[in-house]
Amino acid sequence: ASELAAALADELPLIKRDGSFVREGYDGALDEARGLRDDTRRVIAALQARYAEMTGVRALKIRHNNVLGYFVDVTAQNADKLLGAPLNATFIHRQTLAGQVRFTTTELGELEAKIASAADRALGIELETFDRLAALVTAAAAPIKDAAEALAQLDVATALAQLAVTHDYVRPEVDGSLDFVIEGGRHPVVEQALAGDGGPFVA
């Protein structure tokens, strides 16, 4: 129960393939995949800020197009910094245009691959979590069944006790004789129906 409470979100989808049933904070890899899936711009902006600080080039931008994918874009004046040591160990030259030079990094390439597969990866992790949790529940089937049966008996007993107190019901005395005596008998269904209409029940 504690594992399910920790793993499962408060609001659950009807179908597991819809995802979003694992609680945030339960699985670090899942949170990372969701972050990339849902917040790509913020992740790229954070990387851009780090690269700008690392290189000292404030005008450094990370851009995207369908040919190159994600790339680091700097003006031609700032390109020499990235082409020279020690930054050339991190920044790999990709393309030179009239006023701009484009680079990539191993980290940016890996991040792009992660972004591309983030949604599939997030769902895959969730489905693995589902299968693992289902296996845990199945392994505990016998004690869960025993607990459910005990709770069912308690549920019936306490519900009837509450009903008896609320409506002033009396437990009949049952003995071994054939006598059948009812004094001031009430029919619970008819009584409740009449009470709903505001009418009295005659014993």
mmCIF file of C-alpha atoms in Angstrom:
data_model
loop_
_atom_site.group_PDB
_atom_site.id
_atom_site.type_symbol
_atom_site.label_atom_id
_atom_site.label_comp_id
_atom_site.label_asym_id
_atom_site.label_seq_id
_atom_site.Cartn_x
_atom_site.Cartn_y
_atom_site.Cartn_z
ATOM 1 C CA ALA A 1 0.000 0.000 0.000
ATOM 2 C CA SER A 2 2.801 2.426 0.837
ATOM 3 C CA GLU A 3 4.542 1.628 -2.452
ATOM 4 C CA LEU A 4 1.350 2.229 -4.446
ATOM 5 C CA ALA A 5 0.692 5.473 -2.559
ATOM 6 C CA ALA A 6 4.231 6.663 -3.318
ATOM 7 C CA ALA A 7 4.119 5.607 -6.977
ATOM 8 C CA LEU A 8 0.629 6.524 -8.175
ATOM 9 C CA ALA A 9 -0.639 10.037 -8.882
ATOM 10 C CA ASP A 10 -3.772 11.347 -7.157
ATOM 11 C CA GLU A 11 -5.675 11.565 -10.473
ATOM 12 C CA LEU A 12 -5.334 8.441 -12.606
ATOM 13 C CA PRO A 13 -6.173 7.912 -16.293
ATOM 14 C CA LEU A 14 -8.711 5.293 -17.372
ATOM 15 C CA ILE A 15 -6.191 3.575 -19.667
ATOM 16 C CA LYS A 16 -2.548 2.961 -18.792
ATOM 17 C CA ARG A 17 -1.317 3.785 -22.312
ATOM 18 C CA ASP A 18 -2.435 7.401 -21.666
ATOM 19 C CA GLY A 19 0.410 7.676 -19.132
ATOM 20 C CA SER A 20 0.659 10.316 -16.387
ATOM 21 C CA PHE A 21 -0.260 7.858 -13.653
ATOM 22 C CA VAL A 22 3.143 7.787 -11.922
ATOM 23 C CA ARG A 23 3.567 10.491 -9.273
ATOM 24 C CA GLU A 24 6.117 13.243 -9.921
ATOM 25 C CA GLY A 25 9.243 12.696 -7.842
ATOM 26 C CA TYR A 26 8.875 8.896 -7.746
ATOM 27 C CA ASP A 27 11.308 8.115 -10.587
ATOM 28 C CA GLY A 28 14.139 10.506 -11.477
ATOM 29 C CA ALA A 29 14.550 9.156 -15.029
ATOM 30 C CA LEU A 30 10.817 9.577 -15.656
ATOM 31 C CA ASP A 31 10.850 13.148 -14.311
ATOM 32 C CA GLU A 32 13.783 13.967 -16.614
ATOM 33 C CA ALA A 33 11.985 12.488 -19.653
ATOM 34 C CA ARG A 34 8.803 14.372 -18.797
ATOM 35 C CA GLY A 35 10.783 17.574 -18.309
ATOM 36 C CA LEU A 36 12.305 17.219 -21.761
ATOM 37 C CA ARG A 37 8.939 16.324 -23.260
ATOM 38 C CA ASP A 38 7.012 19.136 -21.595
ATOM 39 C CA ASP A 39 9.584 21.860 -21.147
ATOM 40 C CA THR A 40 12.020 21.663 -24.062
ATOM 41 C CA ARG A 41 12.338 25.451 -24.364
ATOM 42 C CA ARG A 42 13.360 25.858 -20.734
ATOM 43 C CA VAL A 43 15.939 23.051 -20.986
ATOM 44 C CA ILE A 44 17.445 24.542 -24.162
ATOM 45 C CA ALA A 45 17.441 28.052 -22.636
ATOM 46 C CA ALA A 46 19.290 26.749 -19.558
ATOM 47 C CA LEU A 47 21.916 25.072 -21.763
ATOM 48 C CA GLN A 48 22.254 28.245 -23.868
ATOM 49 C CA ALA A 49 22.843 30.331 -20.728
ATOM 50 C CA ARG A 50 25.503 27.869 -19.538
ATOM 51 C CA TYR A 51 27.282 27.922 -22.912
ATOM 52 C CA ALA A 52 27.154 31.725 -23.048
ATOM 53 C CA GLU A 53 28.758 31.884 -19.594
ATOM 54 C CA MET A 54 31.342 29.212 -20.478
ATOM 55 C CA THR A 55 32.445 30.989 -23.679
ATOM 56 C CA GLY A 56 31.934 34.570 -22.611
ATOM 57 C CA VAL A 57 29.894 35.127 -25.799
ATOM 58 C CA ARG A 58 26.654 36.774 -24.715
ATOM 59 C CA ALA A 59 25.184 36.674 -28.214
ATOM 60 C CA LEU A 60 25.496 32.870 -28.379
ATOM 61 C CA LYS A 61 22.176 31.241 -29.292
ATOM 62 C CA ILE A 62 20.970 27.677 -29.570
ATOM 63 C CA ARG A 63 18.707 27.389 -32.589
ATOM 64 C CA HIS A 64 16.939 24.623 -34.464
ATOM 65 C CA ASN A 65 16.155 23.840 -38.087
ATOM 66 C CA ASN A 66 15.031 20.721 -39.931
ATOM 67 C CA VAL A 67 18.409 20.221 -41.631
ATOM 68 C CA LEU A 68 20.869 20.571 -38.739
ATOM 69 C CA GLY A 69 18.547 19.985 -35.801
ATOM 70 C CA TYR A 70 19.777 21.902 -32.740
ATOM 71 C CA PHE A 71 22.969 23.936 -33.165
ATOM 72 C CA VAL A 72 24.972 26.659 -31.435
ATOM 73 C CA ASP A 73 24.899 29.900 -33.418
ATOM 74 C CA VAL A 74 27.427 32.719 -33.000
ATOM 75 C CA THR A 75 28.387 35.729 -35.105
ATOM 76 C CA ALA A 76 31.453 35.457 -37.303
ATOM 77 C CA GLN A 77 33.342 37.873 -34.987
ATOM 78 C CA ASN A 78 32.871 35.504 -32.022
ATOM 79 C CA ALA A 79 33.544 32.298 -33.941
ATOM 80 C CA ASP A 80 37.325 32.385 -33.405
ATOM 81 C CA LYS A 81 36.820 31.953 -29.667
ATOM 82 C CA LEU A 82 34.973 28.671 -30.210
ATOM 83 C CA LEU A 83 37.309 27.490 -32.983
ATOM 84 C CA GLY A 84 40.395 27.932 -30.778
ATOM 85 C CA ALA A 85 41.626 25.986 -27.766
ATOM 86 C CA PRO A 86 40.358 25.122 -25.220
ATOM 87 C CA LEU A 87 36.756 25.667 -26.404
ATOM 88 C CA ASN A 88 37.271 23.723 -29.638
ATOM 89 C CA ALA A 89 37.390 20.571 -27.491
ATOM 90 C CA THR A 90 33.719 21.185 -26.654
ATOM 91 C CA PHE A 91 32.352 23.044 -29.684
ATOM 92 C CA ILE A 92 32.470 21.194 -33.023
ATOM 93 C CA HIS A 93 32.266 23.326 -36.190
ATOM 94 C CA ARG A 94 29.326 22.454 -38.454
ATOM 95 C CA GLN A 95 28.633 25.285 -40.870
ATOM 96 C CA THR A 96 29.924 28.710 -41.833
ATOM 97 C CA LEU A 97 27.576 31.322 -43.322
ATOM 98 C CA ALA A 98 28.201 34.935 -44.332
ATOM 99 C CA GLY A 99 27.736 36.442 -40.882
ATOM 100 C CA GLN A 100 27.327 33.380 -38.669
ATOM 101 C CA VAL A 101 29.148 30.231 -37.694
ATOM 102 C CA ARG A 102 27.337 27.186 -36.391
ATOM 103 C CA PHE A 103 28.628 24.577 -33.969
ATOM 104 C CA THR A 104 27.400 21.541 -32.128
ATOM 105 C CA THR A 105 28.527 19.767 -28.971
ATOM 106 C CA THR A 106 28.367 16.169 -27.857
ATOM 107 C CA GLU A 107 26.043 17.266 -25.043
ATOM 108 C CA LEU A 108 23.722 19.091 -27.455
ATOM 109 C CA GLY A 109 23.594 16.064 -29.755
ATOM 110 C CA GLU A 110 22.718 13.783 -26.842
ATOM 111 C CA LEU A 111 20.116 16.264 -25.607
ATOM 112 C CA GLU A 112 18.529 16.425 -29.071
ATOM 113 C CA ALA A 113 18.253 12.635 -29.186
ATOM 114 C CA LYS A 114 16.728 12.645 -25.713
ATOM 115 C CA ILE A 115 14.211 15.341 -26.669
ATOM 116 C CA ALA A 116 13.204 13.416 -29.784
ATOM 117 C CA SER A 117 12.516 10.267 -27.811
ATOM 118 C CA ALA A 118 11.399 11.832 -24.518
ATOM 119 C CA ALA A 119 7.651 11.172 -24.893
ATOM 120 C CA ASP A 120 8.175 7.540 -25.884
ATOM 121 C CA ARG A 121 10.746 7.089 -23.130
ATOM 122 C CA ALA A 122 8.435 8.621 -20.496
ATOM 123 C CA LEU A 123 5.567 6.310 -21.447
ATOM 124 C CA GLY A 124 7.920 3.323 -21.561
ATOM 125 C CA ILE A 125 9.140 4.021 -18.012
ATOM 126 C CA GLU A 126 5.541 4.402 -16.809
ATOM 127 C CA LEU A 127 4.477 1.102 -18.390
ATOM 128 C CA GLU A 128 7.486 -0.649 -16.804
ATOM 129 C CA THR A 129 6.475 0.851 -13.446
ATOM 130 C CA PHE A 130 2.890 -0.357 -13.983
ATOM 131 C CA ASP A 131 4.067 -3.929 -14.691
ATOM 132 C CA ARG A 132 6.337 -3.894 -11.622
ATOM 133 C CA LEU A 133 3.565 -2.599 -9.352
ATOM 134 C CA ALA A 134 1.097 -5.129 -10.793
ATOM 135 C CA ALA A 135 3.600 -7.921 -10.048
ATOM 136 C CA LEU A 136 3.953 -6.670 -6.444
ATOM 137 C CA VAL A 137 0.178 -6.680 -5.999
ATOM 138 C CA THR A 138 -0.161 -10.137 -7.564
ATOM 139 C CA ALA A 139 2.574 -11.479 -5.275
ATOM 140 C CA ALA A 140 0.607 -10.181 -2.275
ATOM 141 C CA ALA A 141 -2.741 -11.513 -3.583
ATOM 142 C CA ALA A 142 -3.411 -13.934 -0.688
ATOM 143 C CA PRO A 143 -2.977 -11.431 2.190
ATOM 144 C CA ILE A 144 -4.830 -8.748 0.178
ATOM 145 C CA LYS A 145 -7.751 -11.194 -0.308
ATOM 146 C CA ASP A 146 -7.767 -12.050 3.422
ATOM 147 C CA ALA A 147 -7.755 -8.362 4.324
ATOM 148 C CA ALA A 148 -10.552 -7.639 1.831
ATOM 149 C CA GLU A 149 -12.743 -10.420 3.271
ATOM 150 C CA ALA A 150 -12.150 -9.206 6.830
ATOM 151 C CA LEU A 151 -12.935 -5.621 5.811
ATOM 152 C CA ALA A 152 -16.096 -6.788 4.015
ATOM 153 C CA GLN A 153 -17.369 -8.449 7.204
ATOM 154 C CA LEU A 154 -16.525 -5.376 9.271
ATOM 155 C CA ASP A 155 -18.199 -3.183 6.651
ATOM 156 C CA VAL A 156 -21.471 -5.129 6.775
ATOM 157 C CA ALA A 157 -21.476 -5.349 10.577
ATOM 158 C CA THR A 158 -20.730 -1.662 11.158
ATOM 159 C CA ALA A 159 -23.160 -0.528 8.446
ATOM 160 C CA LEU A 160 -25.977 -2.560 10.025
ATOM 161 C CA ALA A 161 -25.007 -1.292 13.499
ATOM 162 C CA GLN A 162 -25.098 2.320 12.290
ATOM 163 C CA LEU A 163 -28.462 1.704 10.598
ATOM 164 C CA ALA A 164 -29.854 0.130 13.805
ATOM 165 C CA VAL A 165 -28.765 3.122 15.910
ATOM 166 C CA THR A 166 -29.977 5.708 13.368
ATOM 167 C CA HIS A 167 -33.439 4.138 12.888
ATOM 168 C CA ASP A 168 -33.868 2.542 16.325
ATOM 169 C CA TYR A 169 -33.986 -1.035 15.016
ATOM 170 C CA VAL A 170 -34.106 -3.911 17.504
ATOM 171 C CA ARG A 171 -32.445 -7.262 17.094
ATOM 172 C CA PRO A 172 -35.015 -10.081 17.122
ATOM 173 C CA GLU A 173 -34.806 -12.860 19.682
ATOM 174 C CA VAL A 174 -34.423 -16.149 17.890
ATOM 175 C CA ASP A 175 -35.016 -19.447 19.704
ATOM 176 C CA GLY A 176 -35.696 -23.060 18.773
ATOM 177 C CA SER A 177 -39.509 -22.849 18.976
ATOM 178 C CA LEU A 178 -41.992 -22.399 16.138
ATOM 179 C CA ASP A 179 -43.485 -19.247 17.728
ATOM 180 C CA PHE A 180 -43.515 -16.121 15.524
ATOM 181 C CA VAL A 181 -44.395 -12.960 17.428
ATOM 182 C CA ILE A 182 -44.008 -9.409 16.133
ATOM 183 C CA GLU A 183 -44.778 -6.468 18.424
ATOM 184 C CA GLY A 184 -44.812 -2.975 16.873
ATOM 185 C CA GLY A 185 -43.309 -4.349 13.668
ATOM 186 C CA ARG A 186 -41.938 -2.006 11.031
ATOM 187 C CA HIS A 187 -41.139 -2.615 7.388
ATOM 188 C CA PRO A 188 -37.823 -0.794 6.739
ATOM 189 C CA VAL A 189 -38.381 -0.194 3.002
ATOM 190 C CA VAL A 190 -42.001 0.972 3.336
ATOM 191 C CA GLU A 191 -41.120 3.087 6.378
ATOM 192 C CA GLN A 192 -38.317 4.887 4.507
ATOM 193 C CA ALA A 193 -40.573 5.429 1.455
ATOM 194 C CA LEU A 194 -43.287 6.993 3.617
ATOM 195 C CA ALA A 195 -40.755 9.088 5.520
ATOM 196 C CA GLY A 196 -39.537 10.481 2.181
ATOM 197 C CA ASP A 197 -43.062 11.711 1.477
ATOM 198 C CA GLY A 198 -43.473 13.025 5.017
ATOM 199 C CA GLY A 199 -46.082 10.422 5.951
ATOM 200 C CA PRO A 200 -46.145 8.407 9.207
ATOM 201 C CA PHE A 201 -45.622 4.651 9.313
ATOM 202 C CA VAL A 202 -48.260 2.709 11.244
ATOM 203 C CA ALA A 203 -46.793 -0.282 13.070
#
